[in-house]
Coordinates of C-alpha atoms and ligand atoms in Angstrom, one line a residue:
S1 CA 47.2 16.3 -26.1
R2 CA 45.2 18.0 -28.8
I3 CA 47.3 19.7 -31.5
R4 CA 45.5 22.2 -33.6
L5 CA 46.2 22.9 -37.3
P6 CA 48.8 25.7 -37.6
A7 CA 46.6 28.7 -37.0
R8 CA 45.5 31.0 -39.8
Q9 CA 47.7 29.9 -42.6
G10 CA 45.2 31.1 -45.1
G11 CA 44.4 30.1 -48.6
L12 CA 44.2 26.4 -47.7
L13 CA 41.8 24.7 -50.0
L14 CA 39.2 22.1 -48.9
P15 CA 40.6 19.3 -51.1
L16 CA 44.0 19.8 -49.6
L17 CA 42.4 19.6 -46.1
L18 CA 40.6 16.4 -47.0
S19 CA 43.8 14.8 -48.4
L20 CA 45.5 15.8 -45.2
L21 CA 42.8 14.2 -43.1
S22 CA 42.8 11.0 -45.0
V23 CA 46.5 10.6 -44.6
G24 CA 45.6 10.2 -41.0
R25 CA 48.3 11.9 -39.1
G26 CA 47.5 12.6 -35.5
D27 CA 47.8 16.3 -35.6
T28 CA 45.5 17.0 -38.5
F29 CA 42.2 15.8 -37.0
T30 CA 40.9 19.1 -35.9
I31 CA 37.9 20.4 -37.7
N32 CA 38.2 23.8 -39.3
C33 CA 35.2 25.6 -37.9
S34 CA 35.8 29.2 -38.9
G35 CA 32.5 30.9 -39.7
F36 CA 30.4 28.5 -37.5
D37 CA 29.4 31.5 -35.4
Q38 CA 28.3 33.5 -38.5
Y39 CA 27.1 31.1 -41.1
G40 CA 26.2 28.1 -39.0
V41 CA 27.8 24.7 -39.2
D42 CA 29.6 24.1 -42.5
P43 CA 28.8 20.6 -43.8
A44 CA 32.0 20.6 -45.7
A45 CA 34.0 20.8 -42.5
F46 CA 32.6 17.4 -41.4
Q47 CA 32.7 15.8 -44.9
A48 CA 35.9 14.0 -44.2
V49 CA 34.4 12.4 -41.1
F50 CA 31.2 11.5 -42.9
D51 CA 33.3 9.9 -45.7
R52 CA 34.9 7.6 -43.2
K53 CA 31.7 6.2 -41.6
A54 CA 32.2 2.8 -43.2
F55 CA 35.2 2.2 -41.1
R56 CA 35.8 1.9 -37.4
P57 CA 37.1 5.4 -36.3
V58 CA 40.5 4.7 -34.8
I59 CA 43.9 6.1 -35.6
N60 CA 45.8 2.9 -34.8
Y61 CA 43.9 -0.2 -35.9
S62 CA 45.4 -2.4 -33.3
I63 CA 43.7 -0.4 -30.5
P64 CA 40.1 -1.5 -29.8
T65 CA 37.3 1.0 -29.6
Q66 CA 35.8 1.2 -26.1
V67 CA 32.1 1.3 -26.4
N68 CA 30.2 2.0 -23.1
I69 CA 26.6 1.1 -22.9
S70 CA 23.7 1.6 -20.5
F71 CA 20.0 1.5 -20.8
T72 CA 16.8 2.5 -19.0
M73 CA 13.9 0.1 -19.0
S74 CA 10.8 2.2 -19.5
A75 CA 8.1 -0.4 -19.7
I76 CA 7.5 -4.1 -19.4
V77 CA 4.8 -4.6 -22.0
E78 CA 4.1 -8.2 -21.9
V79 CA 5.3 -11.6 -20.7
D80 CA 4.1 -14.5 -22.7
A81 CA 4.5 -17.8 -20.9
Q82 CA 3.4 -19.8 -23.9
L83 CA 6.0 -18.4 -26.3
Q84 CA 8.5 -17.8 -23.5
L85 CA 8.9 -14.2 -24.6
M86 CA 9.2 -10.9 -22.7
T87 CA 8.4 -7.7 -24.5
S88 CA 9.9 -4.6 -23.0
F89 CA 10.9 -1.1 -23.9
L90 CA 14.5 0.1 -23.6
W91 CA 16.2 3.4 -24.1
L92 CA 19.7 2.3 -25.1
N93 CA 22.6 4.7 -24.5
V94 CA 25.8 4.0 -26.4
I95 CA 29.0 6.1 -26.0
W96 CA 32.3 5.9 -27.8
Y97 CA 35.1 8.1 -29.1
N98 CA 35.6 9.2 -32.6
P99 CA 39.1 10.6 -32.8
F100 CA 38.5 12.3 -36.1
I101 CA 35.9 14.7 -34.7
R102 CA 37.4 17.4 -32.6
W103 CA 37.4 21.1 -32.6
N104 CA 38.4 24.0 -30.5
P105 CA 35.2 25.5 -28.9
E106 CA 36.8 28.9 -28.5
E107 CA 37.4 29.2 -32.3
C108 CA 34.0 27.8 -33.1
G109 CA 31.7 30.4 -31.5
G110 CA 31.6 28.5 -28.2
I111 CA 30.0 25.4 -29.6
R112 CA 30.8 22.5 -27.2
K113 CA 28.5 19.9 -28.7
I114 CA 26.4 19.5 -31.8
S115 CA 23.9 16.9 -33.0
I116 CA 24.6 14.9 -36.1
A117 CA 22.3 12.6 -37.9
A118 CA 23.3 9.1 -36.9
E119 CA 23.3 7.8 -40.4
Y120 CA 26.4 9.9 -41.2
L121 CA 28.4 8.3 -38.4
W122 CA 30.0 4.9 -37.7
L123 CA 27.8 3.1 -35.2
P124 CA 28.8 0.1 -33.1
D125 CA 26.6 -2.8 -34.0
I126 CA 25.4 -3.5 -30.5
F127 CA 22.6 -6.1 -30.4
I128 CA 20.8 -8.1 -27.8
E129 CA 21.4 -11.9 -28.1
E130 CA 17.9 -12.8 -26.8
F131 CA 16.2 -10.9 -29.6
M132 CA 13.4 -12.8 -31.1
D133 CA 12.0 -10.1 -33.3
V134 CA 13.4 -7.7 -35.8
D135 CA 14.6 -4.5 -34.3
Q136 CA 12.0 -1.9 -35.1
T137 CA 14.1 1.1 -34.1
A138 CA 12.9 4.3 -35.6
T139 CA 15.1 5.7 -38.4
G140 CA 16.5 9.2 -38.5
L141 CA 17.9 9.2 -35.0
M142 CA 20.5 11.8 -34.0
A143 CA 23.7 11.5 -32.0
Y144 CA 25.4 14.2 -29.9
V145 CA 29.0 14.8 -30.6
N146 CA 31.1 17.0 -28.3
S147 CA 34.3 18.9 -29.1
E148 CA 36.5 16.0 -27.7
G149 CA 35.0 13.5 -30.2
L150 CA 32.8 11.7 -27.6
I151 CA 29.7 10.5 -29.4
K152 CA 26.5 9.8 -27.4
Y153 CA 24.0 7.8 -29.3
D154 CA 20.6 7.0 -27.7
K155 CA 17.9 4.9 -29.2
P156 CA 14.5 3.6 -28.1
M157 CA 14.1 -0.1 -28.6
K158 CA 11.2 -2.5 -28.4
V159 CA 12.8 -5.6 -27.2
V160 CA 11.1 -8.9 -27.7
S161 CA 13.5 -11.2 -25.9
I162 CA 13.3 -14.9 -25.2
C163 CA 13.3 -15.7 -21.5
N164 CA 13.2 -18.9 -19.6
L165 CA 9.8 -18.5 -17.8
D166 CA 8.9 -20.9 -15.0
I167 CA 5.2 -20.6 -14.2
F168 CA 5.0 -23.3 -11.5
Y169 CA 4.3 -20.7 -8.9
F170 CA 1.8 -18.8 -11.0
P171 CA 0.3 -16.3 -10.0
F172 CA 2.9 -15.7 -7.3
D173 CA 5.9 -16.1 -9.7
E174 CA 9.1 -14.2 -10.1
Q175 CA 11.0 -14.4 -13.3
N176 CA 14.7 -13.7 -14.1
C177 CA 15.1 -12.7 -17.7
T178 CA 18.5 -12.0 -19.3
L179 CA 19.5 -9.3 -21.8
T180 CA 22.9 -10.0 -23.3
F181 CA 24.4 -7.0 -25.0
S182 CA 27.2 -7.8 -27.5
S183 CA 28.7 -6.6 -30.7
F184 CA 27.5 -8.6 -33.7
I185 CA 30.7 -8.9 -35.6
Y186 CA 33.5 -7.1 -33.7
T187 CA 35.7 -9.3 -31.6
V188 CA 37.5 -8.1 -28.5
E189 CA 40.5 -7.0 -30.7
N190 CA 38.2 -4.4 -32.2
V191 CA 35.5 -3.5 -29.8
V192 CA 35.5 -3.6 -26.0
L193 CA 32.3 -3.2 -24.1
G194 CA 32.0 -1.2 -20.9
M195 CA 29.4 0.1 -18.5
E196 CA 28.4 3.7 -18.9
K197 CA 26.5 3.8 -15.6
K198 CA 26.6 1.7 -12.5
V199 CA 24.0 -1.1 -12.7
Q200 CA 22.5 0.1 -9.5
E201 CA 21.8 3.4 -11.1
I202 CA 20.2 1.7 -14.2
S203 CA 18.0 -0.3 -11.8
N204 CA 17.0 2.7 -9.8
T205 CA 16.1 4.9 -12.8
S206 CA 14.2 2.0 -14.4
Q207 CA 12.2 1.3 -11.3
N208 CA 11.3 5.0 -11.0
L209 CA 10.3 5.2 -14.6
I210 CA 8.1 2.1 -14.8
R211 CA 5.1 3.9 -13.3
S212 CA 2.6 1.8 -15.2
K213 CA 0.4 -0.3 -13.0
G214 CA 0.8 -3.3 -15.3
E215 CA 0.9 -6.9 -14.4
W216 CA 4.7 -6.9 -13.8
V217 CA 6.9 -5.1 -11.2
L218 CA 10.6 -4.6 -11.8
L219 CA 12.4 -6.0 -8.8
G220 CA 15.9 -5.1 -9.9
I221 CA 18.6 -5.4 -12.5
H222 CA 22.0 -7.2 -12.0
Q223 CA 24.9 -7.3 -14.4
R224 CA 27.8 -9.5 -15.3
M225 CA 30.6 -9.1 -17.8
M226 CA 31.5 -12.1 -20.0
K227 CA 33.7 -13.1 -22.8
M228 CA 32.1 -15.4 -25.3
T229 CA 34.4 -17.6 -27.4
V230 CA 33.3 -18.8 -30.7
G231 CA 36.0 -20.8 -32.5
T232 CA 39.1 -18.6 -32.2
N233 CA 37.1 -15.4 -31.8
Q234 CA 36.3 -13.8 -28.5
Y235 CA 33.4 -11.5 -28.1
D236 CA 32.7 -9.1 -25.3
Q237 CA 29.3 -9.5 -23.6
I238 CA 27.5 -7.7 -20.9
I239 CA 24.7 -9.8 -19.4
F240 CA 21.9 -8.0 -17.5
Y241 CA 19.6 -10.0 -15.3
V242 CA 16.2 -8.4 -15.1
A243 CA 14.2 -9.7 -12.1
I244 CA 10.4 -9.2 -12.4
K245 CA 7.5 -10.2 -10.3
R246 CA 3.8 -10.6 -11.1
R247 CA 1.2 -8.6 -9.3
P248 CA -1.1 -11.4 -8.2
R249 CA -4.1 -9.4 -7.1
L250 CA -6.2 -10.0 -10.3
Y251 CA -5.7 -13.7 -10.1
V252 CA -6.3 -13.9 -6.3
I253 CA -9.6 -12.1 -6.8
N254 CA -10.7 -13.9 -9.9
L255 CA -9.4 -17.4 -9.4
L256 CA -8.5 -18.3 -5.8
V257 CA -11.3 -16.6 -3.9
P258 CA -14.3 -17.9 -5.9
S259 CA -13.0 -21.4 -5.9
G260 CA -12.2 -21.2 -2.2
F261 CA -15.8 -20.0 -1.6
L262 CA -17.3 -22.9 -3.6
V263 CA -15.2 -25.4 -1.7
A264 CA -16.3 -23.8 1.6
I265 CA -19.9 -24.1 0.6
D266 CA -19.3 -27.7 -0.4
A267 CA -17.9 -28.4 3.1
L268 CA -20.8 -26.6 4.8
S269 CA -23.3 -28.6 2.8
F270 CA -22.4 -31.6 5.0
Y271 CA -24.5 -29.9 7.6
L272 CA -27.6 -30.4 5.5
P273 CA -29.3 -33.5 7.1
A274 CA -28.4 -36.6 5.3
E275 CA -32.0 -37.7 5.0
S276 CA -33.1 -34.5 3.3
E277 CA -33.6 -34.8 -0.4
N278 CA -31.6 -31.6 -1.1
R279 CA -28.1 -32.6 -0.2
A280 CA -27.1 -34.5 -3.4
P281 CA -28.8 -32.0 -5.8
F282 CA -27.1 -29.2 -3.9
K283 CA -23.7 -30.7 -4.3
M284 CA -24.4 -31.5 -7.9
T285 CA -25.3 -27.9 -8.6
L286 CA -22.0 -26.8 -6.9
L287 CA -20.0 -29.2 -9.0
L288 CA -21.7 -27.8 -12.1
G289 CA -21.1 -24.3 -11.1
Y290 CA -17.4 -25.1 -10.4
N291 CA -17.1 -26.6 -13.9
V292 CA -18.5 -23.5 -15.5
F293 CA -16.1 -21.4 -13.4
L294 CA -13.1 -23.5 -14.6
L295 CA -14.2 -23.2 -18.2
M296 CA -14.4 -19.4 -17.9
M297 CA -11.1 -19.1 -16.1
N298 CA -9.2 -21.2 -18.6
D299 CA -8.3 -18.0 -20.5
L300 CA -6.5 -16.5 -17.5
L301 CA -4.2 -19.5 -16.9
P302 CA -0.9 -19.8 -18.7
A303 CA -1.4 -22.4 -21.5
T304 CA 1.9 -24.2 -21.0
G305 CA 3.3 -26.2 -18.1
T306 CA 1.5 -27.2 -15.0
P307 CA 1.3 -24.4 -12.5
L308 CA 0.5 -25.2 -8.9
I309 CA -2.8 -23.4 -9.3
S310 CA -4.0 -26.0 -11.8
V311 CA -3.2 -28.7 -9.1
Y312 CA -5.2 -26.6 -6.7
F313 CA -8.2 -26.4 -9.0
A314 CA -8.0 -30.2 -9.7
L315 CA -7.9 -30.7 -5.9
C316 CA -11.0 -28.5 -5.4
L317 CA -12.8 -30.4 -8.1
S318 CA -11.9 -33.8 -6.7
L319 CA -13.0 -32.6 -3.2
M320 CA -16.4 -31.8 -4.6
V321 CA -16.6 -35.0 -6.5
V322 CA -15.6 -37.0 -3.4
S323 CA -18.2 -35.2 -1.3
L324 CA -20.9 -35.9 -3.9
L325 CA -19.9 -39.6 -3.9
E326 CA -20.0 -39.6 -0.1
T327 CA -23.5 -38.2 -0.2
I328 CA -24.6 -40.8 -2.7
F329 CA -23.1 -43.5 -0.5
I330 CA -24.8 -42.3 2.7
T331 CA -28.1 -41.9 0.9
Y332 CA -27.9 -45.4 -0.3
L333 CA -27.0 -46.6 3.1
L334 CA -30.0 -44.8 4.6
H335 CA -32.3 -46.1 2.0
L336 CA -31.1 -49.7 2.6
A337 CA -31.5 -49.2 6.4
T338 CA -35.1 -47.9 6.1
T339 CA -36.4 -50.4 3.5
Q340 CA -34.7 -53.7 3.9
P341 CA -32.0 -53.6 6.5
P342 CA -29.6 -56.6 6.1
P343 CA -28.6 -58.4 9.3
M344 CA -25.9 -56.5 11.1
P345 CA -22.7 -58.4 11.5
Q346 CA -21.8 -58.9 15.2
W347 CA -18.5 -57.1 15.0
L348 CA -20.2 -54.0 13.5
H349 CA -22.8 -54.1 16.2
S350 CA -20.2 -54.2 18.9
L351 CA -18.2 -51.5 17.1
L352 CA -21.3 -49.3 17.0
L353 CA -22.0 -49.9 20.7
Y354 CA -18.3 -49.1 21.5
W355 CA -18.5 -45.9 19.5
A356 CA -21.8 -44.8 21.0
S357 CA -20.9 -45.7 24.6
P358 CA -19.0 -42.5 25.5
R359 CA -22.0 -40.5 24.5
K360 CA -24.3 -42.6 26.7
C361 CA -26.1 -44.0 23.8
Y362 CA -25.7 -47.6 24.9
P363 CA -28.7 -47.6 27.3
S364 CA -31.0 -46.0 24.8
V365 CA -30.1 -48.6 22.2
S366 CA -30.9 -51.5 24.5
Q367 CA -34.0 -49.7 25.7
K368 CA -35.2 -49.2 22.2
G369 CA -34.7 -52.9 21.5
N370 CA -37.3 -53.6 24.2
K371 CA -39.7 -51.0 23.2
G372 CA -39.8 -51.3 19.5
L373 CA -41.9 -48.4 18.1
G374 CA -41.7 -46.3 21.2
P375 CA -40.8 -42.6 21.4
T376 CA -37.6 -41.7 19.7
P377 CA -34.7 -42.4 21.9
N378 CA -32.2 -39.6 22.5
H379 CA -29.1 -40.8 20.9
L380 CA -27.3 -39.0 18.1
P381 CA -29.3 -35.9 17.3
G382 CA -29.3 -36.5 13.6
V383 CA -30.9 -39.9 14.0
K384 CA -34.1 -38.5 15.3
E385 CA -35.5 -37.6 12.0
P386 CA -35.3 -40.9 10.2
V387 CA -36.9 -42.6 13.1
E388 CA -39.7 -40.2 13.0
L389 CA -39.9 -40.5 9.3
V390 CA -40.1 -44.3 9.5
G391 CA -42.6 -44.0 12.3
K392 CA -44.8 -41.7 10.1
V393 CA -44.6 -43.9 7.2
A394 CA -45.5 -46.9 9.2
G395 CA -48.3 -45.1 11.1
P396 CA -51.0 -44.8 8.5
R397 CA -50.3 -48.1 7.0
E398 CA -50.6 -49.6 10.4
A399 CA -54.0 -47.9 10.9
E400 CA -55.3 -49.3 7.6
L401 CA -54.3 -52.8 8.2
I402 CA -55.5 -53.0 11.8
G403 CA -57.8 -55.9 12.5
S404 CA -56.6 -58.5 10.0
P405 CA -54.4 -61.3 11.1
E406 CA -51.8 -60.5 8.3
S407 CA -51.6 -57.0 9.7
R408 CA -50.8 -58.4 13.1
V409 CA -48.0 -60.5 11.6
Q410 CA -46.7 -57.6 9.7
E411 CA -46.8 -55.4 12.8
E412 CA -44.7 -57.9 14.6
Q413 CA -42.3 -58.1 11.8
E414 CA -42.1 -54.4 11.8
A415 CA -41.5 -54.3 15.5
Q416 CA -38.7 -56.9 15.1
R417 CA -37.2 -54.9 12.3
Q418 CA -37.3 -51.5 13.9
P419 CA -34.2 -51.9 16.2
L420 CA -32.2 -53.1 13.2
V421 CA -33.4 -50.1 11.2
D422 CA -32.3 -47.8 14.0
L423 CA -29.0 -49.4 14.2
W424 CA -28.3 -49.1 10.5
V425 CA -29.5 -45.5 10.5
Q426 CA -27.2 -44.8 13.4
F427 CA -24.4 -46.5 11.5
S428 CA -25.1 -44.4 8.4
H429 CA -24.9 -41.2 10.5
M430 CA -21.6 -42.3 12.1
M431 CA -20.2 -43.0 8.6
D432 CA -21.4 -39.6 7.5
T433 CA -19.7 -37.9 10.4
L434 CA -16.5 -39.9 10.0
L435 CA -16.3 -39.3 6.3
F436 CA -17.0 -35.6 6.8
R437 CA -14.1 -35.4 9.3
L438 CA -11.8 -37.3 6.9
Y439 CA -12.9 -34.8 4.1
L440 CA -12.1 -31.9 6.4
L441 CA -8.7 -33.4 7.3
F442 CA -7.8 -34.0 3.6
M443 CA -9.0 -30.5 2.7
A444 CA -6.9 -28.9 5.4
T445 CA -3.8 -30.8 4.6
S446 CA -4.0 -30.2 0.9
V447 CA -4.7 -26.4 1.4
V448 CA -1.8 -26.1 3.8
T449 CA 0.5 -28.0 1.5
V450 CA -0.4 -25.8 -1.5
I451 CA 0.1 -22.6 0.6
I452 CA 3.5 -23.9 1.9
L453 CA 4.6 -24.7 -1.7
W454 CA 3.5 -21.2 -2.8
N455 CA 5.5 -19.6 -0.1
T456 CA 8.8 -21.3 -0.8
Ligands
LIG1 C1 39.3 27.3 -42.4 O1 38.6 27.4 -43.6 C2 38.4 28.7 -44.1 C3 37.5 28.7 -45.3 O2 36.4 27.9 -45.1 C4 39.8 29.3 -44.4 O3 39.7 30.6 -44.8 C5 40.7 29.2 -43.1 O4 42.0 29.6 -43.5 C6 40.7 27.7 -42.7 N1 41.5 27.7 -41.4 C7 42.5 26.8 -41.2 C8 43.1 26.9 -39.9 O5 42.7 26.0 -42.0
LIG2 C1 49.5 0.8 -32.6 O1 49.3 0.2 -31.4 C2 50.1 -1.0 -31.1 C3 49.6 -1.5 -29.8 O2 49.3 -0.6 -28.9 C4 51.5 -0.5 -31.0 O3 52.4 -1.6 -30.8 C5 51.9 0.1 -32.3 O4 53.2 0.7 -32.2 C6 51.0 1.2 -32.7 N1 51.2 1.7 -34.0 C7 51.5 3.0 -34.2 C8 51.8 3.4 -35.6 O5 51.4 3.9 -33.4
LIG3 C1 34.0 3.7 -20.7 O1 34.1 3.4 -19.3 C2 35.4 3.2 -18.8 C3 35.3 2.9 -17.4 O2 34.3 1.9 -17.2 C4 36.2 4.5 -19.0 O3 37.5 4.3 -18.5 C5 36.2 5.0 -20.4 O4 36.8 6.2 -20.6 C6 34.7 5.0 -20.9 N1 34.8 5.3 -22.3 C7 34.0 6.1 -22.9 C8 34.1 6.2 -24.4 O5 33.1 6.7 -22.3
LIG4 C1 19.1 3.4 -5.5 O1 18.0 3.6 -4.6 C2 18.3 3.2 -3.3 C3 17.0 3.4 -2.5 O2 15.9 3.4 -3.3 C4 19.4 4.1 -2.7 O3 19.7 3.6 -1.4 C5 20.7 3.9 -3.6 O4 21.7 4.7 -3.1 C6 20.3 4.2 -5.0 N1 21.5 3.9 -5.8 C7 21.9 4.7 -6.8 C8 23.2 4.3 -7.5 O5 21.3 5.8 -7.1
LIG5 C1 19.2 -14.7 -12.2 O1 19.9 -15.8 -12.7 C2 21.3 -15.8 -12.7 C3 21.9 -17.0 -13.2 O2 20.9 -17.8 -13.9 C4 21.8 -15.5 -11.3 O3 23.2 -15.4 -11.3 C5 21.1 -14.3 -10.7 O4 21.5 -14.1 -9.4 C6 19.6 -14.4 -10.8 N1 19.1 -13.1 -10.4 C7 18.1 -13.0 -9.5 C8 17.6 -11.7 -9.1 O5 17.5 -14.0 -9.1

């Protein structure tokens, strides 16, 4: 229903045209574009439109302007867990009608759309409510205007938006950030928001566009329309939910794998014989190494909250500390057994016999009791060494002291002591095996628990 000015009246002056336009009657809003095909666009023809840019372009002020928006997310620059900010890049597209700009393309040299500097046009004040930084939009942007008065205004935006980030599952976390588009001052009586494209399309193009192999992957975008009420005013809102997911590979390689290796080595170090002098220093070195690793990796971890990975690290550290404590305990026990074995309580003795019996150790123990410093009995394989050790230590001393009556007494004492020493040594090794199994059990359950938590 576009009504042109009465054609070719001639002699109509520009001021008259302007006055006609500003009166605002529906049939006078066609731009006179004679000469556009010969002299280019005449700025005077658009002057009336430019003069009105301070006001919302509608003929009847009780009709709201429909503003349709869409955007393309071109990059996810950064997600800051400490400040709870997501920095992304958007190309915002805004479309609305300006009823004062229309022309007849046939009269205007076939021009169907022209670009106009955006600063000369009324622009809807669309903003993102999660904005946490000043909008650093480039100035001097253009807008396309077609012959029907449809204005397409696109602008690139660097959006620093606040986002509720939950880092519990770090580095396997997914975040759900919201971008709420709304008009800053216009209520629903003046500006109504709409979608320019289907949200599925926005999601698809954004996913195709974000080619950067950054830390974050865009999973999808969902949308919801809302009306926000503040006092008596209602504002139109479009909420976009941006679902993103972290690429965990960097963290798996730099955090999980090394600490897993260290714990595995720690577990394997239980196979170092308990009598060897190396076991405790070895574990101590591992513990030190782990501490250095934790210090270096502190930078990679999010600074706020308690992610599950911190619990995992604490668990690894405590496993190492516990295994070192266990080694100290066993070393102490062995030392006690070989130097001054205390009398063994009856219950412990029977318990040892009971434990040892399925592995036919019982006869060897009783045999040993008779023989004293005889050849090493074949009970637990690990026990062999200390007995030999004790034997070697006792050997030379024995040779030196031979002949004197004191030496004979000592020899007898030694012979009496030996079964007790063996029993205590055997007990220490059983404790070692038992504690090692408990350690393995604890490690397995905690690792399984952490993995299950990560997968839910
Ligand atoms: C358009 O403007 C030209 C001068 O710029 C004038 O000669 C012509 O008559 C005008 N046409 C109409 C329809 O007003
Ligand atoms: C403006 O629009 C309102 C609501 O649509 C309508 O009631 C009113 O008559 C219109 N005014 C004019 C001058 O067309
Ligand atoms: C905005 O979108 C609605 C449908 O969602 C459509 O009816 C309307 O014409 C569009 N307006 C503009 C200015 O594109
Ligand atoms: C988006 O992409 C999916 C597959 O990648 C396709 O099935 C779907 O039709 C696309 N949707 C739109 C609106 O383009
Ligand atoms: C994001 O959160 C909103 C509500 O908080 C929810 O409606 C939406 O489904 C969530 N989206 C995803 C992809 O999890």
